[in-house]
Rosetta silent file (secondary structure, phi, psi, omega in degrees, C-alpha in Angstrom):
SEQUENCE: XXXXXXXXXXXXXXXXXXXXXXXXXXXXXXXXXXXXXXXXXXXXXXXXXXXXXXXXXXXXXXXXXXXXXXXXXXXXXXXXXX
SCORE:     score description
SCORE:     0.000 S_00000001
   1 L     0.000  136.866  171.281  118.991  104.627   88.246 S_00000001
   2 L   -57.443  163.590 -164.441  116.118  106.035   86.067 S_00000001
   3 L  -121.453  110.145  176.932  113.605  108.585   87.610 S_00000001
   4 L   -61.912  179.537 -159.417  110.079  107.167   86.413 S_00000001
   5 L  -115.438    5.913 -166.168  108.157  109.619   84.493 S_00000001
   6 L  -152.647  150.052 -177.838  104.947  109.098   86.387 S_00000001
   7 L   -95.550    4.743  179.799  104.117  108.641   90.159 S_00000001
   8 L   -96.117    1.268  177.317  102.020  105.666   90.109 S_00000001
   9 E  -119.314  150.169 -151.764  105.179  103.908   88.769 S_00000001
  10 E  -117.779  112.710  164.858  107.439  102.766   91.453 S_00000001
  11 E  -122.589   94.121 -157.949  110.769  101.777   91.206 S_00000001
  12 L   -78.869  165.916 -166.976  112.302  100.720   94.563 S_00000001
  13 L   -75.665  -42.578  176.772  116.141  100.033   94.979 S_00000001
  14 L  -103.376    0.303  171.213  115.809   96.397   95.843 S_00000001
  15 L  -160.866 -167.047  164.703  113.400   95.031   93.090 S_00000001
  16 L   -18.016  113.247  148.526  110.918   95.153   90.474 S_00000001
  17 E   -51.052  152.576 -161.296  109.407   98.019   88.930 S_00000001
  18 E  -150.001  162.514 -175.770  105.631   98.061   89.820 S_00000001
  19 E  -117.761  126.128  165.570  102.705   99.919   88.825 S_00000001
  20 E   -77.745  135.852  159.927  100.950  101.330   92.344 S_00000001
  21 E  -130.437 -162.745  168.681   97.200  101.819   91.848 S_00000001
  22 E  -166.882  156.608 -157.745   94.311  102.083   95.231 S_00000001
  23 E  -137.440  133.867 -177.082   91.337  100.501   95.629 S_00000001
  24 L   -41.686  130.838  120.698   87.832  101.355   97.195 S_00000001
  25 L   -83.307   13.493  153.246   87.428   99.761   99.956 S_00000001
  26 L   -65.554  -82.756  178.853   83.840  100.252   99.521 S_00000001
  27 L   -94.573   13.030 -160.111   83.032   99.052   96.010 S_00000001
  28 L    63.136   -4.383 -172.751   86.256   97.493   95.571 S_00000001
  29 L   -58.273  145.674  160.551   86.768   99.809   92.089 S_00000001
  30 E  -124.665  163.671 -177.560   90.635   99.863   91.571 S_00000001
  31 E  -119.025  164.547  149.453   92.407  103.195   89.916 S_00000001
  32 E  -117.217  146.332 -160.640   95.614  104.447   88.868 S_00000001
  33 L    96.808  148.929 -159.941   96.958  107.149   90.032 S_00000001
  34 L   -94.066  172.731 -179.101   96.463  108.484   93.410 S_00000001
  35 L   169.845  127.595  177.693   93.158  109.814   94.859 S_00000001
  36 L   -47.348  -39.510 -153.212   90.467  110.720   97.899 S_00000001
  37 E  -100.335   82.462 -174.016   87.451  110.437   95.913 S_00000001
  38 L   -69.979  157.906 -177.053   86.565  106.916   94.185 S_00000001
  39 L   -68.389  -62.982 -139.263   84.836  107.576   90.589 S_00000001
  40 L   -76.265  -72.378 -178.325   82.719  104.603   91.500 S_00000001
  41 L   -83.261  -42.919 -164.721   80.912  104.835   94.669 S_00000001
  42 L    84.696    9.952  164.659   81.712  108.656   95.835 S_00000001
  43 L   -44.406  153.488  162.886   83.621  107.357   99.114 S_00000001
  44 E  -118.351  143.063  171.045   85.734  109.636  100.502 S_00000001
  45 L    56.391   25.901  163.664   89.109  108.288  102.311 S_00000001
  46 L  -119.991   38.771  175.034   88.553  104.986  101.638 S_00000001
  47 L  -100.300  149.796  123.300   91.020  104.167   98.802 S_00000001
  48 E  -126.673  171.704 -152.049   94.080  102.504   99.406 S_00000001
  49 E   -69.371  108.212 -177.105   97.446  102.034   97.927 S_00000001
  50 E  -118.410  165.313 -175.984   97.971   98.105   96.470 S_00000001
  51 E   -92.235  106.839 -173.557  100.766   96.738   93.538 S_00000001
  52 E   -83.793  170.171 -153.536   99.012   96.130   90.506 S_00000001
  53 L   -64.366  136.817 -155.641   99.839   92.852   88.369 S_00000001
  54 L   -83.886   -6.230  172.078  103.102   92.672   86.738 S_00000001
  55 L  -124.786  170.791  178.878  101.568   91.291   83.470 S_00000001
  56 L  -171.271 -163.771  156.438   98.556   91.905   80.905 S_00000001
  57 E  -130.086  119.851 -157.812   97.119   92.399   77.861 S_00000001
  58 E   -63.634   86.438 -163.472   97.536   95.116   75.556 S_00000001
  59 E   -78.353  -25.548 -159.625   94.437   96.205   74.026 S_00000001
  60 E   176.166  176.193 -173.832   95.722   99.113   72.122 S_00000001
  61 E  -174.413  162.551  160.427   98.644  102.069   72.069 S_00000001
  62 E  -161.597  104.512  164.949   99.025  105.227   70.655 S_00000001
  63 E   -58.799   94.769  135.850  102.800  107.549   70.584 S_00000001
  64 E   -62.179  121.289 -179.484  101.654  110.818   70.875 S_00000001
  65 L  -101.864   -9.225 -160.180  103.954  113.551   69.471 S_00000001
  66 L  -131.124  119.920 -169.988  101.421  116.360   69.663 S_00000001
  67 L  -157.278 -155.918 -168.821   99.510  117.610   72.882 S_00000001
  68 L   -78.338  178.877  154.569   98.698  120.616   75.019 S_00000001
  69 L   -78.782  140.424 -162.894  101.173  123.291   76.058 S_00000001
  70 L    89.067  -13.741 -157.974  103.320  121.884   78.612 S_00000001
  71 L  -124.386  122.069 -160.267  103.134  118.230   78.311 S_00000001
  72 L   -95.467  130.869 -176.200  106.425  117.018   77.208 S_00000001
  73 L  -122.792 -170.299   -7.747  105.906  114.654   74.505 S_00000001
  74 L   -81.236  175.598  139.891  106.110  112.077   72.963 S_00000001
  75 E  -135.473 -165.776 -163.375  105.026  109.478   75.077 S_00000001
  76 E  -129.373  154.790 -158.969  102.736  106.543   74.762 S_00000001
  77 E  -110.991  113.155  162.988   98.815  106.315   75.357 S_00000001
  78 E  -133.205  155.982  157.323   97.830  102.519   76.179 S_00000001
  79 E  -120.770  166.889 -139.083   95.262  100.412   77.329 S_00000001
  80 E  -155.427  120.439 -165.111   96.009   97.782   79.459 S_00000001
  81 E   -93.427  118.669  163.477   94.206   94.524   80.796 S_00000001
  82 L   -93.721    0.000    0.000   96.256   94.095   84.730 S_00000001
């Protein structure tokens, strides 16, 4: 089985790959990626983890082959309507 390449993407044994994100339970803001602190509001400890949508719309992309030291490339830069 593949090893995703990122930790917000989940790929369990019995199904679907899924993108994880967590959401404010304050302002409702949702993120990807994990985190204490929402961006939005400044809550602390109120995010949790939910399965974001398995479709969207692609707004844009970019393959980067070129980056920092350390950051294995390429990969791809997108944005993404869930």
């Amino acid at each position: 089985m593949p090893l995703p390449v990122v930790d917000y993407l989940k790929i369990p044994e019995d199904g679907d790959p899924y993108l994880e994100g967590h959401k404010c339970t304050s302002c409702n803001s949702i993120f990807i990626g994990e985190r204490s602190v929402c961006s939005s509001c400044s809550s602390r400890d109120k995010m949790e983890a939910i399965t974001l949508g398995s479709r969207g719309k692609l707004y844009s992309y970019s393959i980067v082959f070129r980056s920092f030291p350390g950051i294995d490339v390429p990969y791809i830069s997108a944005i993404v309507d869930l």
